[in-house]
Short mmCIF file of C-alpha atoms in Angstrom, two decimals:
data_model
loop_
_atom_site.label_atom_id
_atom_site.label_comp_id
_atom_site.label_asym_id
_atom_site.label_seq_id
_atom_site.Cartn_x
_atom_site.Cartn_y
_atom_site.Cartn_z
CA UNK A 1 -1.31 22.48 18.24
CA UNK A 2 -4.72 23.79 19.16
CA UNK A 3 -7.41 21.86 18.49
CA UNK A 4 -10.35 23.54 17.18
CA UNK A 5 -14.12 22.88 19.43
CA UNK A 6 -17.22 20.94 17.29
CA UNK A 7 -18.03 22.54 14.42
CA UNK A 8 -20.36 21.23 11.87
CA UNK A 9 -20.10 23.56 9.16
CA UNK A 10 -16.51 22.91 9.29
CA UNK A 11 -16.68 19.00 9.42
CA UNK A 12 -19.26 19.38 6.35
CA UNK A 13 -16.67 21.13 4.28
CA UNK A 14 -13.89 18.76 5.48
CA UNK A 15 -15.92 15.81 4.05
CA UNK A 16 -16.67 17.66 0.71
CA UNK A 17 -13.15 18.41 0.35
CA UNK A 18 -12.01 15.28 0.90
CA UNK A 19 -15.06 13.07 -1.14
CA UNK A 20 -14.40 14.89 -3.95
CA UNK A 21 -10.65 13.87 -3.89
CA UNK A 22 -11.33 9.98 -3.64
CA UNK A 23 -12.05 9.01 -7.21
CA UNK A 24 -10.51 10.86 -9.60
CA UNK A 25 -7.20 8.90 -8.40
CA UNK A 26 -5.71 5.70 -9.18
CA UNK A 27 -3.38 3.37 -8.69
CA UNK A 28 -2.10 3.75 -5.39
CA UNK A 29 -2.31 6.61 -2.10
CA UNK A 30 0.50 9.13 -3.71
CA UNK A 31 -1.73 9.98 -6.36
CA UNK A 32 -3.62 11.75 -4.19
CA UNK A 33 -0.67 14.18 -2.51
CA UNK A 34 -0.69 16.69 -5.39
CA UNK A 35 -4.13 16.95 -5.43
CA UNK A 36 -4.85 17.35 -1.61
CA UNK A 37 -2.04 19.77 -1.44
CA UNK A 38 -4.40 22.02 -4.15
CA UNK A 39 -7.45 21.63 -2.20
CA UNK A 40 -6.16 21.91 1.44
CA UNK A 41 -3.08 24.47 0.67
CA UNK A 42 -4.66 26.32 -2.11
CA UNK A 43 -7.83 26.42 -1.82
CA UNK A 44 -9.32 25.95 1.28
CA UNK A 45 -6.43 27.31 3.24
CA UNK A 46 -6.19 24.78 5.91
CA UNK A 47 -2.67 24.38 5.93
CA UNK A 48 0.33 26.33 5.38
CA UNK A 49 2.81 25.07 3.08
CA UNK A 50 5.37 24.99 5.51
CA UNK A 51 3.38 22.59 7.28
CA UNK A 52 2.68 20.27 4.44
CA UNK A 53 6.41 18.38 4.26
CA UNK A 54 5.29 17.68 7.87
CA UNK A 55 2.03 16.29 7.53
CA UNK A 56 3.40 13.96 4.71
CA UNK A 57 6.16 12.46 6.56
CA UNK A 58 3.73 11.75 9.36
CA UNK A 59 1.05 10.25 6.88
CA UNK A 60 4.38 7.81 5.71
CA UNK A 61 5.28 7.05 9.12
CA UNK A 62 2.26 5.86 10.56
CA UNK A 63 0.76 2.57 8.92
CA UNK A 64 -1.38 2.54 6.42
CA UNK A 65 -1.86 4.47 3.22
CA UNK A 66 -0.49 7.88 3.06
CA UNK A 67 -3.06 9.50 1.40
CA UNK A 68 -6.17 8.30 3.37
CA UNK A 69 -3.48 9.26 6.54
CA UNK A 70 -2.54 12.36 5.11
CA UNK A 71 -6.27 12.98 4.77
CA UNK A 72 -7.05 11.56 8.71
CA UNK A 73 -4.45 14.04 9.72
CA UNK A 74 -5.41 17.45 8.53
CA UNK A 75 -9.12 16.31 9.53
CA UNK A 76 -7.54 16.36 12.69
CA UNK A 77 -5.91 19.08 12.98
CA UNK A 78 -8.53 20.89 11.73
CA UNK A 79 -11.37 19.22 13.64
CA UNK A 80 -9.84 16.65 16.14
CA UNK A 81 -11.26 13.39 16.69
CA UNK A 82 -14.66 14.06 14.76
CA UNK A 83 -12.53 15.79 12.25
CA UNK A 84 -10.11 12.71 11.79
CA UNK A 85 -13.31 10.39 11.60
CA UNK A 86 -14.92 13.26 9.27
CA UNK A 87 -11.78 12.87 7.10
CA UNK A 88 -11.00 9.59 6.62
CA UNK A 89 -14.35 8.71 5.46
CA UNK A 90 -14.46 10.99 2.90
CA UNK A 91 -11.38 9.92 1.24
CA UNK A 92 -12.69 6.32 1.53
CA UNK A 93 -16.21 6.06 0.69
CA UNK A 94 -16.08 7.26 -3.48
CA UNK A 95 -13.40 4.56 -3.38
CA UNK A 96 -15.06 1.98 -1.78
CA UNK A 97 -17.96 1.93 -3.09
CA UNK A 98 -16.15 1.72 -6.98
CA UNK A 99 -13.73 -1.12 -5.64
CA UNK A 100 -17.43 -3.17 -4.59
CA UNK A 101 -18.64 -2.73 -7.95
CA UNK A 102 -15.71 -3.22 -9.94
CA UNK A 103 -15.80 -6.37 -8.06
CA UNK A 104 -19.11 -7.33 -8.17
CA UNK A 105 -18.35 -6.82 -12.42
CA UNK A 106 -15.22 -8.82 -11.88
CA UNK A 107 -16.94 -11.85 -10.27
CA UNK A 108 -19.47 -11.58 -12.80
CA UNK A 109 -17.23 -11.60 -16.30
CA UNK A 110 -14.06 -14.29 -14.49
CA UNK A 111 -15.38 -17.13 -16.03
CA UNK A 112 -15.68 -15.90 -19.67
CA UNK A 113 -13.13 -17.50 -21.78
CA UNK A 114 -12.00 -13.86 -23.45
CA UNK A 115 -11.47 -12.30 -19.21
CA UNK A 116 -10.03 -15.84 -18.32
CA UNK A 117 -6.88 -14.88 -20.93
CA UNK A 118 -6.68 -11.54 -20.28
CA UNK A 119 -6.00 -12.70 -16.59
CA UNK A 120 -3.51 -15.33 -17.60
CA UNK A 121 -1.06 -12.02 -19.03
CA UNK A 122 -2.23 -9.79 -16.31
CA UNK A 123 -0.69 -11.96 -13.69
CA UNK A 124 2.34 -11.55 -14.96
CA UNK A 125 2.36 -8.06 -15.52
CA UNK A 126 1.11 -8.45 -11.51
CA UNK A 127 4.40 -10.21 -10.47
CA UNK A 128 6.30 -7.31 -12.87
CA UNK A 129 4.50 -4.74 -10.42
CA UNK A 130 5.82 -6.54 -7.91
CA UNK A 131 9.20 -6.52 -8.70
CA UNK A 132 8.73 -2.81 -9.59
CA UNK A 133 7.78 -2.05 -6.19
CA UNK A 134 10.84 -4.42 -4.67
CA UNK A 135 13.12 -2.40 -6.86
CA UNK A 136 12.00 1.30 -5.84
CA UNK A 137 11.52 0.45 -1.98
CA UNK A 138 14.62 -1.29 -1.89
CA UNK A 139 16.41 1.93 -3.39
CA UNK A 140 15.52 3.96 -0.33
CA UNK A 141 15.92 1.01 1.70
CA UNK A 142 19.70 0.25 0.94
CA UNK A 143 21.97 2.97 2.37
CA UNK A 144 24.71 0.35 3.97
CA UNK A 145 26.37 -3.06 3.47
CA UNK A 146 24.01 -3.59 6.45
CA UNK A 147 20.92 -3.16 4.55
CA UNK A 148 21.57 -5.46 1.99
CA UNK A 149 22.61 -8.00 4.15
CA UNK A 150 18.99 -7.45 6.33
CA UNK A 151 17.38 -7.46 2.73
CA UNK A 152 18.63 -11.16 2.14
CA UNK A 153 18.12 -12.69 5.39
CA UNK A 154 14.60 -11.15 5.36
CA UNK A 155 14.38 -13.10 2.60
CA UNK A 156 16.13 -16.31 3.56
CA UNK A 157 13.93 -16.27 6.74
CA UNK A 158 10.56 -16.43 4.74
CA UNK A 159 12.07 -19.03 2.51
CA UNK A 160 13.07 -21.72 4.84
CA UNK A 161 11.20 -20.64 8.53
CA UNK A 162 8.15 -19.99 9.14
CA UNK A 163 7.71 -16.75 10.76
CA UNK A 164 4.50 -14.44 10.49
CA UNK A 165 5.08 -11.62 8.39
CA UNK A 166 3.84 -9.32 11.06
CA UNK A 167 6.16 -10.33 13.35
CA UNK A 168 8.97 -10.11 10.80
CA UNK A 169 7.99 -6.33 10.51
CA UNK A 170 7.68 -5.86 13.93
CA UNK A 171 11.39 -7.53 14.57
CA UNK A 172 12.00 -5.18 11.76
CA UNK A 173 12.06 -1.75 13.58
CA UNK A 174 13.17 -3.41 16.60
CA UNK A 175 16.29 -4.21 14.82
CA UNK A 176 16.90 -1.07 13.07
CA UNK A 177 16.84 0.93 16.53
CA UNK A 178 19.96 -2.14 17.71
CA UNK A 179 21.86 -2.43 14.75
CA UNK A 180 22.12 1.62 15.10
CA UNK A 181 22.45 1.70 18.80
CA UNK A 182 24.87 -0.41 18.73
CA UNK A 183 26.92 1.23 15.74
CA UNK A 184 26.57 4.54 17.74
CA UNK A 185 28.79 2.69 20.93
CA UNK A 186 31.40 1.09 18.54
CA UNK A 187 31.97 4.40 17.11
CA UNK A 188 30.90 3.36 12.97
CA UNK A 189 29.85 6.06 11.38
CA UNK A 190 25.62 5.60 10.96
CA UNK A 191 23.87 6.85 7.57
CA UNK A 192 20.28 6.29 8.02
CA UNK A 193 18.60 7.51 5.09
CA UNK A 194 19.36 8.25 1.46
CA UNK A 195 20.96 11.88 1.17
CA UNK A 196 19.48 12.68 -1.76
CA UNK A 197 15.48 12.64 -1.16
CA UNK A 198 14.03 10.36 -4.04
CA UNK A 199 11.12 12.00 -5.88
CA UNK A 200 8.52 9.72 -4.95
CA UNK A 201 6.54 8.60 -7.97
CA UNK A 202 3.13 10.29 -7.66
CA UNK A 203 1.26 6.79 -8.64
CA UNK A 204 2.67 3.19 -7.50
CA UNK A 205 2.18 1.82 -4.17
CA UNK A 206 0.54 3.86 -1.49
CA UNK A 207 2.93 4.70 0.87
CA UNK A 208 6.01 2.97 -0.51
CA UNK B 1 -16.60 -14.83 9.46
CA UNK B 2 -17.13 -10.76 9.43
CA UNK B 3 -14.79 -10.69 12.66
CA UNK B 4 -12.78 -13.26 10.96
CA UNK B 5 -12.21 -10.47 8.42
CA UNK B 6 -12.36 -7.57 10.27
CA UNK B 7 -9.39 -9.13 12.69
CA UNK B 8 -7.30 -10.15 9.85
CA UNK B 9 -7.22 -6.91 8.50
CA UNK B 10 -6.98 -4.87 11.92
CA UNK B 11 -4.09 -7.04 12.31
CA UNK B 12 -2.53 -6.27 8.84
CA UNK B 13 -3.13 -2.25 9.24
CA UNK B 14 -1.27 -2.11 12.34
CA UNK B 15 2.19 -2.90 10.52
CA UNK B 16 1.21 -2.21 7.19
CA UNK B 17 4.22 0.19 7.40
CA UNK B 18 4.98 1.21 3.66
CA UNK B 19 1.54 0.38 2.49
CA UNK B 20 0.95 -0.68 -1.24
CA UNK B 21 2.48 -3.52 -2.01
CA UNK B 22 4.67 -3.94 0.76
CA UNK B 23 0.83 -5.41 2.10
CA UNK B 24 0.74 -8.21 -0.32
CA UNK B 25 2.72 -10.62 1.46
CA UNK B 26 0.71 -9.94 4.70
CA UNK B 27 -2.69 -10.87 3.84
CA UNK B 28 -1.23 -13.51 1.27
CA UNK B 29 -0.30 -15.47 4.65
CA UNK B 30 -3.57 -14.77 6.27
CA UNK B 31 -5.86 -14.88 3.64
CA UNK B 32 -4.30 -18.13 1.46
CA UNK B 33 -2.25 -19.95 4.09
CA UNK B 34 -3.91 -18.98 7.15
CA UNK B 35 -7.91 -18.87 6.14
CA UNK B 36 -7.69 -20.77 2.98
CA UNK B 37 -10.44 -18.29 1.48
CA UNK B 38 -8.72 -18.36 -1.77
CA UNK B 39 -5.60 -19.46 -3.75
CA UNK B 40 -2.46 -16.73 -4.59
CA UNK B 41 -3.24 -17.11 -8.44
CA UNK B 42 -7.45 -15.86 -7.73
CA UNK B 43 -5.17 -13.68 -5.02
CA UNK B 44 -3.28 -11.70 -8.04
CA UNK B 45 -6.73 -11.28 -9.65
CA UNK B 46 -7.70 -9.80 -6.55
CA UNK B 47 -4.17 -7.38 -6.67
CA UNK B 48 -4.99 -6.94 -10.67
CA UNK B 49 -8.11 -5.61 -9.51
CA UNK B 50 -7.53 -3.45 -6.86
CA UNK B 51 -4.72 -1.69 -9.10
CA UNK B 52 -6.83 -0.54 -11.53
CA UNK B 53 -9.57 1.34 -8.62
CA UNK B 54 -8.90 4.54 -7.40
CA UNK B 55 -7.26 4.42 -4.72
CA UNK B 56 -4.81 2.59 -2.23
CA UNK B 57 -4.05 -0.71 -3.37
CA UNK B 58 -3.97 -2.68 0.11
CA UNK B 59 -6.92 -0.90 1.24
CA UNK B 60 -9.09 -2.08 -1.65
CA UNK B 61 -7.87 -5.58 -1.42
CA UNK B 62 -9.34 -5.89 1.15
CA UNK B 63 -12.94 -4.01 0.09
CA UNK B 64 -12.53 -6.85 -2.72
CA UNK B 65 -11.85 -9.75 -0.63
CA UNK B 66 -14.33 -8.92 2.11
CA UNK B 67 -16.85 -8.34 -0.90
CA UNK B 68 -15.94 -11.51 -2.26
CA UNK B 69 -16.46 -13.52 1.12
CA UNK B 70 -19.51 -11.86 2.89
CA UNK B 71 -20.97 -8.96 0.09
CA UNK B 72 -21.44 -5.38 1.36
CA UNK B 73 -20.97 -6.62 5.54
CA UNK B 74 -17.48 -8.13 4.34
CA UNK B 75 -16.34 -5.22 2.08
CA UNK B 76 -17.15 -2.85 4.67
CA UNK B 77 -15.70 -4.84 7.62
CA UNK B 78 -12.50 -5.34 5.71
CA UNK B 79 -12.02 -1.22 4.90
CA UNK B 80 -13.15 -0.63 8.74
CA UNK B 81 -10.29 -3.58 9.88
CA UNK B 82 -7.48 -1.68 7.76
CA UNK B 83 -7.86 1.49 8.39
CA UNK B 84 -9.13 1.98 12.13
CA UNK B 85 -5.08 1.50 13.07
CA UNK B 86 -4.23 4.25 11.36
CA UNK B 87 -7.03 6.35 12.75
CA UNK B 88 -6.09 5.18 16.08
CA UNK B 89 -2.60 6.09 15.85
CA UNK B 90 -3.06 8.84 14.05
CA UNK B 91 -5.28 10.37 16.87
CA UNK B 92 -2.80 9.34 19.43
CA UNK B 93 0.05 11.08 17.30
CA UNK B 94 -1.24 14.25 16.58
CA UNK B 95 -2.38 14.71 20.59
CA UNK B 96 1.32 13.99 21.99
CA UNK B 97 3.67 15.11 19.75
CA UNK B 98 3.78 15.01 15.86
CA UNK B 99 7.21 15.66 14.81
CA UNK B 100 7.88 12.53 16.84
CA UNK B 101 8.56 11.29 12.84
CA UNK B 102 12.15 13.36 13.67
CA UNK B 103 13.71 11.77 16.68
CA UNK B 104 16.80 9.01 16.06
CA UNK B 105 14.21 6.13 17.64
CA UNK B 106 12.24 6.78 15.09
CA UNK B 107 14.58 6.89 11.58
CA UNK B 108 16.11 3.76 13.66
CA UNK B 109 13.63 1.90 13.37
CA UNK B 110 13.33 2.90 9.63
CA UNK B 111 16.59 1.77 8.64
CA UNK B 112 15.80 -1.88 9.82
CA UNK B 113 12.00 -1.49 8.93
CA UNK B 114 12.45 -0.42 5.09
CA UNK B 115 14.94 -3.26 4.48
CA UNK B 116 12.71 -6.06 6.09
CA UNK B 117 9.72 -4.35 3.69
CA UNK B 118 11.83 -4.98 0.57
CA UNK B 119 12.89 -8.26 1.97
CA UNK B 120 9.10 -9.17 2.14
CA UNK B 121 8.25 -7.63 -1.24
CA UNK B 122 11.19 -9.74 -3.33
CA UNK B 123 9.89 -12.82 -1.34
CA UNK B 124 5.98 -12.03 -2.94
CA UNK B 125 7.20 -11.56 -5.88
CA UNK B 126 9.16 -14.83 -6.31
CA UNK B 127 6.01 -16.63 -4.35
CA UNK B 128 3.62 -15.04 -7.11
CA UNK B 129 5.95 -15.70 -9.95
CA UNK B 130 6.08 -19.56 -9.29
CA UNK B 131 2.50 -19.53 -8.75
CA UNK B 132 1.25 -17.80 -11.77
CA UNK B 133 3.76 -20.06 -13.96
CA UNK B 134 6.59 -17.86 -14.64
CA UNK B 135 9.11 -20.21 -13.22
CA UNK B 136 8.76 -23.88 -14.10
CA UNK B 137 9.89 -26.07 -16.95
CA UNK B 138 10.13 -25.17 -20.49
CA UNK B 139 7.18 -24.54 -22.72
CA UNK B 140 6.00 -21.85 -25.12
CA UNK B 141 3.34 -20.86 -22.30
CA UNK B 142 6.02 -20.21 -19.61
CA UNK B 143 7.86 -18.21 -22.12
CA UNK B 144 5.07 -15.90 -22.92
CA UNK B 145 4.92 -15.36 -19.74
CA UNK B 146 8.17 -14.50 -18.98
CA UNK B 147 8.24 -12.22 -22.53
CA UNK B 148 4.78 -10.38 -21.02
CA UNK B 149 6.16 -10.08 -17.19
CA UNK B 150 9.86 -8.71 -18.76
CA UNK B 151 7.90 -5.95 -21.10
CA UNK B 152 5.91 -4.79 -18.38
CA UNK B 153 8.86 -4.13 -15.96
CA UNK B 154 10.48 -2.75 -18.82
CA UNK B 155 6.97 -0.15 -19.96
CA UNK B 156 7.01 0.65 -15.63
CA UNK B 157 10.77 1.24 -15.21
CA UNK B 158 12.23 2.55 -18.63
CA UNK B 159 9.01 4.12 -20.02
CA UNK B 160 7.28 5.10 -16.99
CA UNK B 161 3.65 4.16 -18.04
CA UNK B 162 1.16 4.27 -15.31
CA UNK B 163 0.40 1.03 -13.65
CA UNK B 164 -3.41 0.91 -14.81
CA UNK B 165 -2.51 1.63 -18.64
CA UNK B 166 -0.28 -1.36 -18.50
CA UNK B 167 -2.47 -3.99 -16.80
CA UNK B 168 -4.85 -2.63 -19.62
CA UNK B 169 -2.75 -3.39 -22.21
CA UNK B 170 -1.54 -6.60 -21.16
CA UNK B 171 -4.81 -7.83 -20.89
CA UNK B 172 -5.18 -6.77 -24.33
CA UNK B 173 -2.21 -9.02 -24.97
CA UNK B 174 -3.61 -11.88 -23.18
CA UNK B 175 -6.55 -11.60 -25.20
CA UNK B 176 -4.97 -11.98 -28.46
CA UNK B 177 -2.51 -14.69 -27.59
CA UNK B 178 -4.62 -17.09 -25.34
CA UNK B 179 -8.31 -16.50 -26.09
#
């Protein structure tokens, strides 16, 4: 992968491309994969569609949310470090400047009787979201006996130790590279992802 | 307090592996447990919030919280915090070698790193339903509750509605039945 020398006119347009992306999606990072495909595939012909696939699975497998990664990643490409940088702030900025005033409103209306009970159901429907998200990670999540049984002592663990969630996470991948190296030596057969891809839902939880 | 804020959430978006909600557990245990800057119930107003802006949702919890604690320095502390990990990596990723996503290290660590995410999801979501009264003893209130938090799994699962429309509408809801 070649990356391309300091261009302005280039880092301009990758900026544009990806500022005007930012706010016209919500709830959540996948959102914003159909409509970066049209403007970086389509459009602007950045990227081939072969390479797309690619630059999706990378923007899962990194941290953070896919779309402002998927975003920091064809900035890259396109314009290396100052293209990444270029990127990532153009996804970010429409966004973060409506979460400040949306919570600048918020703080301002919390304390009015008529927002005080529309909170009361809306935490609720906030634990339901929850669960939602519980329910479709842990579908991808649960490919062995294995799994589950990781699932519940995950669980268990939070419950009654206290361990810091990042290094749960952490212990996490550390774990998943054992249990399967040690499978591989005591000659179980290994199934490490769902065969069947899952058609991500274009809206709930970046990245999940 | 700004590098209180910008550490927390460096911290959080170097393992905030499956992003979205997978987060909310994270900066539940800095944020309420280990900072005290607010309680889990103002903390699902905070979520509420943050799902219905454009955007990722763990990335603009923390524009909201850092707003909350320090205005405009905070918010933008907290987005710089979150997301220069994944710029970092990123960076380093796409120099070496970026089908690295492919190798058997890699899904390896997946397998034990999508089960400990769900693991820390079901935990937040029994932590926020005890704390926003869903589970406790008997009363009309709790049972509302329940009623609202089992239609809106049902409208997100069976119906497919889009998150935002249903926080809408329950609001709606709690309008009319506790205002």
């Amino acid at each position: 992968m070649k990356v391309k020398a300091f261009d302005i006119k280039l880092l301009v347009q990758i900026f544009i491309t990806f500022f005007k992306i930012g706010p016209v999606t919500f709830g959540g990072g996948y959102a914003m994969i159909p409509l970066i495909e049209r403007e970086v595939v389509e459009k602007r012909r950045w990227v081939k569609t072969e390479d797309v696939t690619d630059i999706f699975a990378v923007a899962e497998s990194v941290p953070g949310a896919i779309a402002i990664n998927s975003a920091t990643f064809i900035g890259y490409r396109l314009a290396g470090v100052a293209g990444a940088i270029v990127a990532m702030t153009g996804v970010l900025l429409p966004t973060f400047f409506i979460v400040v005033m949306l919570s600048l409103f918020f703080l301002q209306v919390q304390d009015n009787p008529k927002v005080e009970a529309a909170f009361v159901s809306i935490r609720a429907t906030i634990v339901a979201l929850i669960t939602y998200a519980a329910i479709k990670i842990g579908k991808t999540a649960i490919v062995d006996k294995t799994t589950v049984a990781l699932i519940a002592i995950t669980v268990a663990v939070l419950f009654f130790i206290h361990i810091h969630p990042v290094l749960i996470i952490i212990s996490g991948g550390i774990i998943g590279i054992g249990i399967i190296s040690l499978k591989k030596k005591l000659g179980i057969s290994i199934k490490l992802e769902k065969e069947e891809t899952v058609k991500p839902d274009y809206y709930l939880g970046a990245g999940i | 307090m700004l590098w209180d804020l910008f550490s927390t959430f460096f911290m959080i978006g170097f393992v905030s592996f499956g992003g979205g909600y997978a987060m909310i557990p994270l900066i539940q245990q800095e944020v309420v447990e280990k900072h005290g800057w607010m309680t889990v119930q103002s903390f699902t107003d905070v979520i509420a919030v943050a799902g219905m802006s454009p955007g990722p949702i763990a990335t603009n919890s923390a524009i909201f919280i850092g707003y909350e604690q320090m205005g405009m320095a905070g918010a933008f502390m907290s987005a710089l915090g979150m997301i220069l990990p994944s710029l970092m990596i990123i960076i380093t990723i796409g120099a070496i070698f970026y089908r690295i996503q492919k190798s058997l290290v890699v899904k390896s660590a997946f397998y034990g790193l999508r089960s400990i995410i769900t693991g820390l999801i079901v935990y937040a979501a029994i932590l926020f339903a005890k704390n926003n009264g869903l589970v406790s003893s008997f009363s009309w209130h709790t049972l509302s509750l329940l009623v609202i938090f089992g239609l809106s799994l049902l409208a997100l699962i069976r119906f497919r509605i889009h998150p935002v429309y249903v926080i809408l509408l329950s609001g709606l809801v709690g309008v009319a039945l506790y205002g």
